[in-house]
mmCIF file with all atom_site columns, C-alpha atoms in Angstrom:
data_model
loop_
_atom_site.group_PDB
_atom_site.id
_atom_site.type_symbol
_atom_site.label_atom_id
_atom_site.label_alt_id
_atom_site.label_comp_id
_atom_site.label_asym_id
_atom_site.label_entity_id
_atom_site.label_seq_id
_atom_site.pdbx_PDB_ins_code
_atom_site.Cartn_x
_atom_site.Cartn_y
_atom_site.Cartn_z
_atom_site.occupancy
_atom_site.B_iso_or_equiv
_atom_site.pdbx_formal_charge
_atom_site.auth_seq_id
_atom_site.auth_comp_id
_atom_site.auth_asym_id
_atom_site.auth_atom_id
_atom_site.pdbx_PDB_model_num
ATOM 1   C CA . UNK A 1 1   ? 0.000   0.000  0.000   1.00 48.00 ? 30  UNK A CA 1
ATOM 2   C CA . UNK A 1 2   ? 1.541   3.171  -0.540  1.00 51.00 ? 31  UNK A CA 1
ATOM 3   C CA . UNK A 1 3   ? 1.569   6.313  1.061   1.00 58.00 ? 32  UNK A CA 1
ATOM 4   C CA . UNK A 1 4   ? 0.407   9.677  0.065   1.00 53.00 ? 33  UNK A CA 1
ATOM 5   C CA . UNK A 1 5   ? 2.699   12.180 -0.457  1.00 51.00 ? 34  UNK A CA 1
ATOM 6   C CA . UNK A 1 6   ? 3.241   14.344 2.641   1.00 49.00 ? 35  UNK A CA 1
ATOM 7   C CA . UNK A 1 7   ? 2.357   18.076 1.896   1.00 55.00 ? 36  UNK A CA 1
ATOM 8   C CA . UNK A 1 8   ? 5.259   20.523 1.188   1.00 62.00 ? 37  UNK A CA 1
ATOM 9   C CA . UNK A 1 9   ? 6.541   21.758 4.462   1.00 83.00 ? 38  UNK A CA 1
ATOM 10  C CA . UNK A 1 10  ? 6.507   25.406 5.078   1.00 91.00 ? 39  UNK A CA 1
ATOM 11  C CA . UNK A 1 11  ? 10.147  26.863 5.225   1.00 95.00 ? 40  UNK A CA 1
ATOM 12  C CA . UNK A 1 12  ? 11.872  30.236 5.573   1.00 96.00 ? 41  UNK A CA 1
ATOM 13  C CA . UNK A 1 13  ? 15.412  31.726 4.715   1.00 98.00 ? 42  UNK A CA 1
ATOM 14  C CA . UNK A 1 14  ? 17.335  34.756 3.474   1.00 98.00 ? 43  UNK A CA 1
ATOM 15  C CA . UNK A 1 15  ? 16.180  37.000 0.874   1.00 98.00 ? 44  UNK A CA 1
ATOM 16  C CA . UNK A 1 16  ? 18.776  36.663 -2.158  1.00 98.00 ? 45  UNK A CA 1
ATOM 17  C CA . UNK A 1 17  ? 19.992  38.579 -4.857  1.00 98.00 ? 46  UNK A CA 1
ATOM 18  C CA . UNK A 1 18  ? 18.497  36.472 -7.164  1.00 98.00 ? 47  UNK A CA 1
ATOM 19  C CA . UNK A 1 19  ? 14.646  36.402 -5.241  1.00 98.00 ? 48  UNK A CA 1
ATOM 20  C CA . UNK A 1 20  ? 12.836  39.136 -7.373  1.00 98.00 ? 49  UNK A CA 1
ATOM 21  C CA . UNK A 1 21  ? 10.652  36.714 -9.230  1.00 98.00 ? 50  UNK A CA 1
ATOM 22  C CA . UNK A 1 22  ? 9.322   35.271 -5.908  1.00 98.00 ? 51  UNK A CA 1
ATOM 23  C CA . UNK A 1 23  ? 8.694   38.815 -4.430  1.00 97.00 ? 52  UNK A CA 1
ATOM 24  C CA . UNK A 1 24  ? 6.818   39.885 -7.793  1.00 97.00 ? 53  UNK A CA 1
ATOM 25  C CA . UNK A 1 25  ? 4.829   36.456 -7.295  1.00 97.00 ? 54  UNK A CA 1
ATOM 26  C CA . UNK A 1 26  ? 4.219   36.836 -3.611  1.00 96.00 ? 55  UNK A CA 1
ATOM 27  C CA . UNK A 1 27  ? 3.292   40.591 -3.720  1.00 95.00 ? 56  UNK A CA 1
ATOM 28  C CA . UNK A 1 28  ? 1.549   40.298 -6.764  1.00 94.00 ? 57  UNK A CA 1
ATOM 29  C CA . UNK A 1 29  ? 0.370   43.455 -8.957  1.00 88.00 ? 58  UNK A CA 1
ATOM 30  C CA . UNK A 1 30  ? -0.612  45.862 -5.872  1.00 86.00 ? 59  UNK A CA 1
ATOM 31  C CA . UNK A 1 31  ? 2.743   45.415 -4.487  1.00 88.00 ? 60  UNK A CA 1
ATOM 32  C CA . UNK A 1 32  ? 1.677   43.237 -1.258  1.00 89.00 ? 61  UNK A CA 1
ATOM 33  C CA . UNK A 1 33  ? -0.584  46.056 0.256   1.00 87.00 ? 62  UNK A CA 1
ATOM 34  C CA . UNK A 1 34  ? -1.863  49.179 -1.947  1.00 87.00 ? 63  UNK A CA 1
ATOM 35  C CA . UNK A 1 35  ? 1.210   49.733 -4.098  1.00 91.00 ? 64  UNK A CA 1
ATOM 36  C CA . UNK A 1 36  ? 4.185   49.551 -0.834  1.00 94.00 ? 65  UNK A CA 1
ATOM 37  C CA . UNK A 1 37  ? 6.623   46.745 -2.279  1.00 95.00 ? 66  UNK A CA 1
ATOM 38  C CA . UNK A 1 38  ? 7.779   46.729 1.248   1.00 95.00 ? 67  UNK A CA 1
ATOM 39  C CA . UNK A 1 39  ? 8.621   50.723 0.897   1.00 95.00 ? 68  UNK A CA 1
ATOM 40  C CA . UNK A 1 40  ? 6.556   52.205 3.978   1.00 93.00 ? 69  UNK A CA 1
ATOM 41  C CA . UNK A 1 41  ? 9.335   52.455 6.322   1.00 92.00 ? 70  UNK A CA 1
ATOM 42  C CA . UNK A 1 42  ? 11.823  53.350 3.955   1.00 94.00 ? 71  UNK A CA 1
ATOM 43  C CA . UNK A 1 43  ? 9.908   56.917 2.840   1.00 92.00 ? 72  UNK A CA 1
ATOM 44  C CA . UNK A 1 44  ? 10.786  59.024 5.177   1.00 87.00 ? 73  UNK A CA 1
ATOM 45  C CA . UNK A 1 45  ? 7.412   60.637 5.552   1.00 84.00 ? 74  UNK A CA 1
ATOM 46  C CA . UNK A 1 46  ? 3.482   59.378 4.859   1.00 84.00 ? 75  UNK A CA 1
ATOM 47  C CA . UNK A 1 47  ? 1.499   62.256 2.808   1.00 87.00 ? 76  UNK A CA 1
ATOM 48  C CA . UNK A 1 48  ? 1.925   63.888 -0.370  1.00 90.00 ? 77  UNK A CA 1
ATOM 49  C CA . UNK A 1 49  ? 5.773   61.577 -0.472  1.00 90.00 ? 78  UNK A CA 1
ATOM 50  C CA . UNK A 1 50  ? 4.485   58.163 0.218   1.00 89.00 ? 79  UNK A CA 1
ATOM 51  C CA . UNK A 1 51  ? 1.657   59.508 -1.978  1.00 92.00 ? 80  UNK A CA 1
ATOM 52  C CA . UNK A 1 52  ? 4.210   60.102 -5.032  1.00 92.00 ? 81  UNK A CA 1
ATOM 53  C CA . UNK A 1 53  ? 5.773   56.788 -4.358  1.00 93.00 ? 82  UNK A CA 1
ATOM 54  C CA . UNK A 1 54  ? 3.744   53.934 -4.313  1.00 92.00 ? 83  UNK A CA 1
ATOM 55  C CA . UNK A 1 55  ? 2.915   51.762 -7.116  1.00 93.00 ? 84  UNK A CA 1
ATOM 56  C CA . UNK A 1 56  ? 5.648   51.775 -10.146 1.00 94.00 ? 85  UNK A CA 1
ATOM 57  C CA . UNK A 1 57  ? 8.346   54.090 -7.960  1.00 95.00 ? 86  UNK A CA 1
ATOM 58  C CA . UNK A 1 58  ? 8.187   51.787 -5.044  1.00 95.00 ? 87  UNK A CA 1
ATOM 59  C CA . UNK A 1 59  ? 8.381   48.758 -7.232  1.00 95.00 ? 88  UNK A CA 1
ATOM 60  C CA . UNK A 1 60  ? 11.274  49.840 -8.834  1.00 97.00 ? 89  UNK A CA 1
ATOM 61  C CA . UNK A 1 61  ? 13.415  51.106 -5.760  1.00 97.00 ? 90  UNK A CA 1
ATOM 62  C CA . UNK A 1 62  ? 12.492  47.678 -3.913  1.00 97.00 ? 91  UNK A CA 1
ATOM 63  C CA . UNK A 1 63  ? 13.552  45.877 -7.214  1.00 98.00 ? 92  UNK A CA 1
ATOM 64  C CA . UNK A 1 64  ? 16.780  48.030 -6.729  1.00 98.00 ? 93  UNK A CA 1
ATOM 65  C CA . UNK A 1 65  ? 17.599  46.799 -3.279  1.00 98.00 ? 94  UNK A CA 1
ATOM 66  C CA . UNK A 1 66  ? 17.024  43.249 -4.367  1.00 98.00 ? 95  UNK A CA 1
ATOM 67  C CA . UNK A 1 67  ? 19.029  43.166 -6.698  1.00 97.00 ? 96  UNK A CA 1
ATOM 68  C CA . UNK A 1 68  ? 22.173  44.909 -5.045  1.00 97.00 ? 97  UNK A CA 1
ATOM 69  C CA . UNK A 1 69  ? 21.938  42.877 -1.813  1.00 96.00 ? 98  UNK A CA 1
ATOM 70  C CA . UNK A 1 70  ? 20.709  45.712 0.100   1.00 97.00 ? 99  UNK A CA 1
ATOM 71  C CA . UNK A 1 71  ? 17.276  44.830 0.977   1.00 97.00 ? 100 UNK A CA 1
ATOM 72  C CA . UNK A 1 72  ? 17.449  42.171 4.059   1.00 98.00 ? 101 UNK A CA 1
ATOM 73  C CA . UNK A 1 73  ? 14.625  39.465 4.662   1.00 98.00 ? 102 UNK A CA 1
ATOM 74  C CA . UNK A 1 74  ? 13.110  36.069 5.071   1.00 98.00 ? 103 UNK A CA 1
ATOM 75  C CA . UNK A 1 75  ? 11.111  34.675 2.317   1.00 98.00 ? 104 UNK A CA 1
ATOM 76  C CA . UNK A 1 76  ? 8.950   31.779 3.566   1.00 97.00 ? 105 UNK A CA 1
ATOM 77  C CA . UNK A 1 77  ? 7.730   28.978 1.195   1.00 97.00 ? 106 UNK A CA 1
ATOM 78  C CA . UNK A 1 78  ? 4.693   26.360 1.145   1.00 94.00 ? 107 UNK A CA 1
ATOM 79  C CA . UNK A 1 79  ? 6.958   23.755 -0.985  1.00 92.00 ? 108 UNK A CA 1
ATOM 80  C CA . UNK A 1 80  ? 8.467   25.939 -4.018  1.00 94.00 ? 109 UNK A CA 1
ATOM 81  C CA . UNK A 1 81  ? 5.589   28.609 -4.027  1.00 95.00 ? 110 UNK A CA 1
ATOM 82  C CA . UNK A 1 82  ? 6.931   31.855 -1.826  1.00 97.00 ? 111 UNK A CA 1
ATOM 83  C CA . UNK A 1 83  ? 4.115   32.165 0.746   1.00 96.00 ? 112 UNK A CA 1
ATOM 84  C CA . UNK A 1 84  ? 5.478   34.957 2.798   1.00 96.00 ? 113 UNK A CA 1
ATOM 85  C CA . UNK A 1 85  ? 7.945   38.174 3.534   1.00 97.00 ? 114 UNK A CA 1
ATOM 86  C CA . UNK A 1 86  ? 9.606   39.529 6.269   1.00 98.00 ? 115 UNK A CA 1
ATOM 87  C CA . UNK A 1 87  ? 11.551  42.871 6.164   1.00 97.00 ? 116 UNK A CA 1
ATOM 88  C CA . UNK A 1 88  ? 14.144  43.186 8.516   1.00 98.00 ? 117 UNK A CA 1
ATOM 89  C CA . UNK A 1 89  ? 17.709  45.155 8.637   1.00 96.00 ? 118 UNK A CA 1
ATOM 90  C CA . UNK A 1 90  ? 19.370  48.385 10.409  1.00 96.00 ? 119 UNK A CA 1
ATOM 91  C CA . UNK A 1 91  ? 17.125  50.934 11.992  1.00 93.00 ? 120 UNK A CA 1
ATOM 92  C CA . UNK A 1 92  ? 18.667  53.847 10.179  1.00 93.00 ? 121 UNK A CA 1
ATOM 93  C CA . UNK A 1 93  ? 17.950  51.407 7.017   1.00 95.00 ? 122 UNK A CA 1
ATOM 94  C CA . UNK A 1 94  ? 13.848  53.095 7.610   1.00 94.00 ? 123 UNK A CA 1
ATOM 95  C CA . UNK A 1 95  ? 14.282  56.522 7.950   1.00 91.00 ? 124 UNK A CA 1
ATOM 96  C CA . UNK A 1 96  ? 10.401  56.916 8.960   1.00 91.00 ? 125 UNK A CA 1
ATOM 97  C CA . UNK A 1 97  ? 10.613  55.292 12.455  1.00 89.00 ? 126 UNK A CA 1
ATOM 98  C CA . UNK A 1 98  ? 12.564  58.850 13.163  1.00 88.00 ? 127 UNK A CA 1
ATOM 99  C CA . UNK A 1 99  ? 9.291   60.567 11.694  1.00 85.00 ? 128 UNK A CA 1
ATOM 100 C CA . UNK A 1 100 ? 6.557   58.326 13.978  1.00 81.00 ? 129 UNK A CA 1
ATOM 101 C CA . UNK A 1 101 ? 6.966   60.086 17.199  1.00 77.00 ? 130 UNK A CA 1
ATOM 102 C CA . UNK A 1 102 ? 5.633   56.551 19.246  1.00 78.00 ? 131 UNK A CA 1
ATOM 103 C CA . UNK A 1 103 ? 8.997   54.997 17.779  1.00 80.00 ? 132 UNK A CA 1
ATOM 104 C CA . UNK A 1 104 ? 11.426  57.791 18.449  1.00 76.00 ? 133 UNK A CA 1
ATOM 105 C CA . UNK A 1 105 ? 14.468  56.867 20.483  1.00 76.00 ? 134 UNK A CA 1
ATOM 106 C CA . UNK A 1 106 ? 17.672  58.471 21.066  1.00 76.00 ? 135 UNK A CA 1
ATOM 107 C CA . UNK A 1 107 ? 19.740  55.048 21.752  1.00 78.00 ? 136 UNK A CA 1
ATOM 108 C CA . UNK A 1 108 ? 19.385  54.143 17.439  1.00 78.00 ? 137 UNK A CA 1
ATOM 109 C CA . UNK A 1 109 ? 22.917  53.265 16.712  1.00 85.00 ? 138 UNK A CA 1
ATOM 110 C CA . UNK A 1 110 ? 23.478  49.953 15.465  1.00 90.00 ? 139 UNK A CA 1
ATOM 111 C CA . UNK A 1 111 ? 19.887  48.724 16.540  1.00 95.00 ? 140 UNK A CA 1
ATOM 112 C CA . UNK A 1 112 ? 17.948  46.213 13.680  1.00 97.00 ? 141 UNK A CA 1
ATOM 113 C CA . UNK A 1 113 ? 14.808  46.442 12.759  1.00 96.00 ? 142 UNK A CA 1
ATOM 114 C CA . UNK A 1 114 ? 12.136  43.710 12.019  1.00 97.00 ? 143 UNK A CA 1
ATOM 115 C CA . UNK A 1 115 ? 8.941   45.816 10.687  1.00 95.00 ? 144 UNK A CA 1
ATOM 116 C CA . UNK A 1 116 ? 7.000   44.377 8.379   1.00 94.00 ? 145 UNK A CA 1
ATOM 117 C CA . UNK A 1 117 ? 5.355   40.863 7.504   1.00 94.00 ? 146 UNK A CA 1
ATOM 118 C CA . UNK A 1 118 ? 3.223   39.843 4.292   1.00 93.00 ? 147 UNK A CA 1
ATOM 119 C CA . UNK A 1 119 ? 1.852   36.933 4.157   1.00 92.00 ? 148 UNK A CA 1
ATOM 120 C CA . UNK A 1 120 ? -0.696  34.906 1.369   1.00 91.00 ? 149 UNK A CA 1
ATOM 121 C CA . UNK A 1 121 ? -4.290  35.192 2.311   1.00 87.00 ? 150 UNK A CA 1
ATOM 122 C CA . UNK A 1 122 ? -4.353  31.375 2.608   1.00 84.00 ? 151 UNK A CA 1
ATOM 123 C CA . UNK A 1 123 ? -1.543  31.051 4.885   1.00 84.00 ? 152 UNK A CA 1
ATOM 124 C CA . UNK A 1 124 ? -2.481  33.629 7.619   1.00 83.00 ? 153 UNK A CA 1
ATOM 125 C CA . UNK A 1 125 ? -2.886  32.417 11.361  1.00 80.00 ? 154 UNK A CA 1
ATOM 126 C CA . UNK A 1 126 ? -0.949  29.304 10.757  1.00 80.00 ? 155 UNK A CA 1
ATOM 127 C CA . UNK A 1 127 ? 2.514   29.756 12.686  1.00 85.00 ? 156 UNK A CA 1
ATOM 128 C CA . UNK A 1 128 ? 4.278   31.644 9.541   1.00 89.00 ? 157 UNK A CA 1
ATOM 129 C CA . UNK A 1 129 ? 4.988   35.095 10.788  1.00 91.00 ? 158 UNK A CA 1
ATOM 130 C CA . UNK A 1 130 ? 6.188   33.337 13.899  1.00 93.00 ? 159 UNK A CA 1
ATOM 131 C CA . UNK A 1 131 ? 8.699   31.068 11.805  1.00 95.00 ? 160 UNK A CA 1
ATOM 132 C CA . UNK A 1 132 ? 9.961   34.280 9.474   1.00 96.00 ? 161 UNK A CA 1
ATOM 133 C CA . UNK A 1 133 ? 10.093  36.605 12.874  1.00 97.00 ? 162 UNK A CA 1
ATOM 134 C CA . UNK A 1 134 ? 12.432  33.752 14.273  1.00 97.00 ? 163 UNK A CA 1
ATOM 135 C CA . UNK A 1 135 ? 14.519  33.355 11.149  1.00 98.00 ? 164 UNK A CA 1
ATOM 136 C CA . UNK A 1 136 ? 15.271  36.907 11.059  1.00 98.00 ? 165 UNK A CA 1
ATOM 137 C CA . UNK A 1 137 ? 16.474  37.382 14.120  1.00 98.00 ? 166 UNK A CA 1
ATOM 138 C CA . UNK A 1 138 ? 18.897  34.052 13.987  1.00 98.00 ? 167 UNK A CA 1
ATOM 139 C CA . UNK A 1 139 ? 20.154  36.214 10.688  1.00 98.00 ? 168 UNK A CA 1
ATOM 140 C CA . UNK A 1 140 ? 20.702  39.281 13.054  1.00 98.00 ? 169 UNK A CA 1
ATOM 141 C CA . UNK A 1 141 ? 22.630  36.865 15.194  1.00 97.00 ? 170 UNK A CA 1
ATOM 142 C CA . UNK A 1 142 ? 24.353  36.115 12.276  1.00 96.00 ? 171 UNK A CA 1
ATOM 143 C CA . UNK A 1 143 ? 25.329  39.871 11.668  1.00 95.00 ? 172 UNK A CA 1
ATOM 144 C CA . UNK A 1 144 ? 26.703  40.093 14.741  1.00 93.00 ? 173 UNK A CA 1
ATOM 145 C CA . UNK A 1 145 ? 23.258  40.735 16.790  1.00 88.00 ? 174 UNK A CA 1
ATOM 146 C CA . UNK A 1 146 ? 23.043  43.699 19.186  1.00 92.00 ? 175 UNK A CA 1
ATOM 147 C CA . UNK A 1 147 ? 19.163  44.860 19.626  1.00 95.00 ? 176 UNK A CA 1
ATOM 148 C CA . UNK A 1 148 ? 16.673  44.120 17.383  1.00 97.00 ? 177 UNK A CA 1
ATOM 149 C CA . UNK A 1 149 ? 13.088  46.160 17.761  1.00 96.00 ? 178 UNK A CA 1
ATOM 150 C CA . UNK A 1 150 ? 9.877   45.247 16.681  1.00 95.00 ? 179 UNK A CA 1
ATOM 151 C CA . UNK A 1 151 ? 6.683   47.505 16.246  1.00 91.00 ? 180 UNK A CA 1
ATOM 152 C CA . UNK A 1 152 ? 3.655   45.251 16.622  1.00 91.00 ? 181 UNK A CA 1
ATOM 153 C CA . UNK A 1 153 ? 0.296   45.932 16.411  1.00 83.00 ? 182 UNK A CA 1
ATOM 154 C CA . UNK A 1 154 ? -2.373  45.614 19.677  1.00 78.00 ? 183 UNK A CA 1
ATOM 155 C CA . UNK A 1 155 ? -5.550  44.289 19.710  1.00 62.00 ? 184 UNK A CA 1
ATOM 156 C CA . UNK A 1 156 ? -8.693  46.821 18.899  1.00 60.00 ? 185 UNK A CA 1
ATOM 157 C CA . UNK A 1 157 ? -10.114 48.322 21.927  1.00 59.00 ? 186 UNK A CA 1
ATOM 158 C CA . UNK A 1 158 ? -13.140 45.884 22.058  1.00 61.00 ? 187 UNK A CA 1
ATOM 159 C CA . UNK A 1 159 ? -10.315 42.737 21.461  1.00 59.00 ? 188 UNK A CA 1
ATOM 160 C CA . UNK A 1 160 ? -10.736 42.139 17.809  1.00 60.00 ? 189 UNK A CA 1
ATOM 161 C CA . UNK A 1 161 ? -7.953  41.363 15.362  1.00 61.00 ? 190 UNK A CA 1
ATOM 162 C CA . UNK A 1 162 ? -7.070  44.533 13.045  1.00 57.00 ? 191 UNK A CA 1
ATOM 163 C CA . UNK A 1 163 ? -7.146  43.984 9.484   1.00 55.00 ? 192 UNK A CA 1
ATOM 164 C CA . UNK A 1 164 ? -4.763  42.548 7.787   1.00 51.00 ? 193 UNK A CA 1
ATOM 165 C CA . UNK A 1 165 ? -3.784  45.471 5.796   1.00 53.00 ? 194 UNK A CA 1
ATOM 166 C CA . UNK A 1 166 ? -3.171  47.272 9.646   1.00 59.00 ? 195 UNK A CA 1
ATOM 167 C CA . UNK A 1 167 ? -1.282  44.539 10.720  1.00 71.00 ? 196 UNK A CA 1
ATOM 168 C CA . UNK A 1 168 ? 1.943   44.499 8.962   1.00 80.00 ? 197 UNK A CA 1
ATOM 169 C CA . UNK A 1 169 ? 3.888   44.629 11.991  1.00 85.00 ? 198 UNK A CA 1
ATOM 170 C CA . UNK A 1 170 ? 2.768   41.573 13.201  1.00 86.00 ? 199 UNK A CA 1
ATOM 171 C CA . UNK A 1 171 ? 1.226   40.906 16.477  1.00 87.00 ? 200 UNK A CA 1
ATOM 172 C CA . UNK A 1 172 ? 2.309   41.399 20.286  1.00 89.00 ? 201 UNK A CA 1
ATOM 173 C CA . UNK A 1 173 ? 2.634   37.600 20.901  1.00 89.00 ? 202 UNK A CA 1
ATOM 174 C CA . UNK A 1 174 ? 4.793   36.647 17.753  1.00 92.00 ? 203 UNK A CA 1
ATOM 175 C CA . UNK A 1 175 ? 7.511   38.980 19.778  1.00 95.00 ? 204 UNK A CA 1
ATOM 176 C CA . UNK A 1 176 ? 6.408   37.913 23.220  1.00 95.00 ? 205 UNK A CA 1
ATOM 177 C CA . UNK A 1 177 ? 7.462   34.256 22.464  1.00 95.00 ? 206 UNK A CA 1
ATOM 178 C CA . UNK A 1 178 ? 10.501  34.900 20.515  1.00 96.00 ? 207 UNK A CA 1
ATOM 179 C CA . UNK A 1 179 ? 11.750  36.942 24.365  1.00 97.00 ? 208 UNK A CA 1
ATOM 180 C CA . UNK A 1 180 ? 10.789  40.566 22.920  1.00 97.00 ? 209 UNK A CA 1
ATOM 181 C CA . UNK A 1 181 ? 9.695   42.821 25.774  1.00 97.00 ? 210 UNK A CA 1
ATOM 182 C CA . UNK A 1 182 ? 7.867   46.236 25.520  1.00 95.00 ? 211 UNK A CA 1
ATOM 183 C CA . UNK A 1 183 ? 9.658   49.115 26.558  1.00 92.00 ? 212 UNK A CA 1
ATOM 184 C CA . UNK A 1 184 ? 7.642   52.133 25.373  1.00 88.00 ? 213 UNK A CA 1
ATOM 185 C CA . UNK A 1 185 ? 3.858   53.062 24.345  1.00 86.00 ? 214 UNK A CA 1
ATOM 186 C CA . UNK A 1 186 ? 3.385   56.389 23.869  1.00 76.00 ? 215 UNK A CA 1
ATOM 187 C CA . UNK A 1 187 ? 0.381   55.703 22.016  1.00 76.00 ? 216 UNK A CA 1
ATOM 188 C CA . UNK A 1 188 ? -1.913  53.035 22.908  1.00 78.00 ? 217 UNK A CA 1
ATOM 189 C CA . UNK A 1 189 ? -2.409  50.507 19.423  1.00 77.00 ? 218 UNK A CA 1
ATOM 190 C CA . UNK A 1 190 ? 1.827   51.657 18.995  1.00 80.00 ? 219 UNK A CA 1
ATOM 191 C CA . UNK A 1 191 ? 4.302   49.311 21.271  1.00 89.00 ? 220 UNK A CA 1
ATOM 192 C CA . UNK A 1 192 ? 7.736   49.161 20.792  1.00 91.00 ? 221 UNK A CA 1
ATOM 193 C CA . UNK A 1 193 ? 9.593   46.186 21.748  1.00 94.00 ? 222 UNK A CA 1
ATOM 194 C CA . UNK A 1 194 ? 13.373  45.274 21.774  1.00 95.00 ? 223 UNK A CA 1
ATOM 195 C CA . UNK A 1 195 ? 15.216  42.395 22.587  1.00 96.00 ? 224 UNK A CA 1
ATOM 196 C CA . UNK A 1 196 ? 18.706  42.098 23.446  1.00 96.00 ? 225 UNK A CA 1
ATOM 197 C CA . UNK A 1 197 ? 20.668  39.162 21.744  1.00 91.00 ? 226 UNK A CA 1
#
C-alpha cells in the first residue's frame, strides 16, 4: 500500500539577490498592500511623499535593493511557491521610524529592525509570521546581533484582530514568544519592543 505524499513543508530563509521573481509572485500586482513593495518604512514621511511613491516608484526602488543585496529578509515557502515576507535590517535602514513620534528613540545606533510581515491570504494564522520573525532574528545573530526592535500591532479596543492590511507589523505575541519585551507606548495601538541578543 503506498503512502500519500506528505504536503510541502513550510520553510523560511534569506532573501537573495536572485529572489525578485518570488517577491513579484508573492506581492503580486498591488505590491503586497496598496502599491508599498515593502517601501513604507523606507519613505521618510506618509502624505503627499508616500503619496508620489507607491505603485511603479516603489516597485522599482524595492527591485533596486534586491538586486544589489541591500534589501534584508526572510522569504517563507509552502513547498516551491513563496508564501510569505519579512523585512528586517538596520534601523537607520527606515528613515520613517525617526518621523513616527511613538517609535522615536535616542539610543538608534546599530539597533535592527524587524517591521514588516506579508503573508498569502491562505496562509495567515498558521505559525508563519512566527517562523519568518524567528529566522530573522537568527540572521541578526548572524550579523553580529546587538538589539533588534519590533513595532507590533495591539488588539482593537473591544479585542478584535485589526485587518490585515493594519497589521503588517505583526502581532504582540509573535515577539512575546521569541523573548521581545515592551519598553515604550506612547500611544496606545503603537508598542515598541526590543530584545537584546
Amino acid at each position: 500500500m503506498s503512502k500519500e505524499p506528505s504536503p510541502p513543508a513550510l520553510t523560511a530563509r534569506e532573501l537573495t539577490t536572485t529572489d525578485w521573481p518570488h517577491i513579484k509572485k508573492l506581492f503580486g500586482d498591488k505590491g503586497a498592500c496598496g502599491g508599498c513593495w515593502c517601501m513604507h518604512w523606507r519613505i521618510p514621511r506618509g502624505g503627499k511623499m508616500w503619496e508620489t511613491a507607491k505603485g511603479a516608484p516603489n516597485r522599482k526602488a524595492f527591485h533596486r535593493l534586491v538586486k544589489t543585496g541591500k534589501a534584508c529578509g526572510i522569504l517563507a515557502f509552502d513547498g516551491d511557491e513563496p508564501v510569505g515576507w519579512c523585512s528586517f535590517g538596520l534601523r537607520s535602514d527606515f528613515p520613517r521610524t525617526e518621523t513616527i513620534k511613538a517609535y522615536r528613540r535616542a539610543d538608534i545606533d546599530g539597533v535592527w529592525s524587524i517591521n514588516c510581515f506579508y503573508l498569502a491570504k491562505e496562509h495567515r494564522a498558521r505559525g508563519l509570521g512566527s517562523l519568518m520573525a524567528e529566522a530573522a532574528v537568527k540572521a541578526i545573530r548572524k550579523r553580529g546581533g546587538g538589539m533588534i526592535e519590533a513595532y507590533p500591532v495591539t488588539l482593537t479596543k473591544d479585542g478584535k484582530k485589526l485587518p490585515a492590511a493594519f497589521s503588517f507589523t505583526g502581532p504582540e505575541i509573535v515577539f512575546q514568544r521569541l523573548g521581545f519585551k515592551e519598553i515604550q507606548r506612547l500611544s496606545p495601538s503603537r508598542p515598541l519592543y526590543r530584545l537584546k541578543l
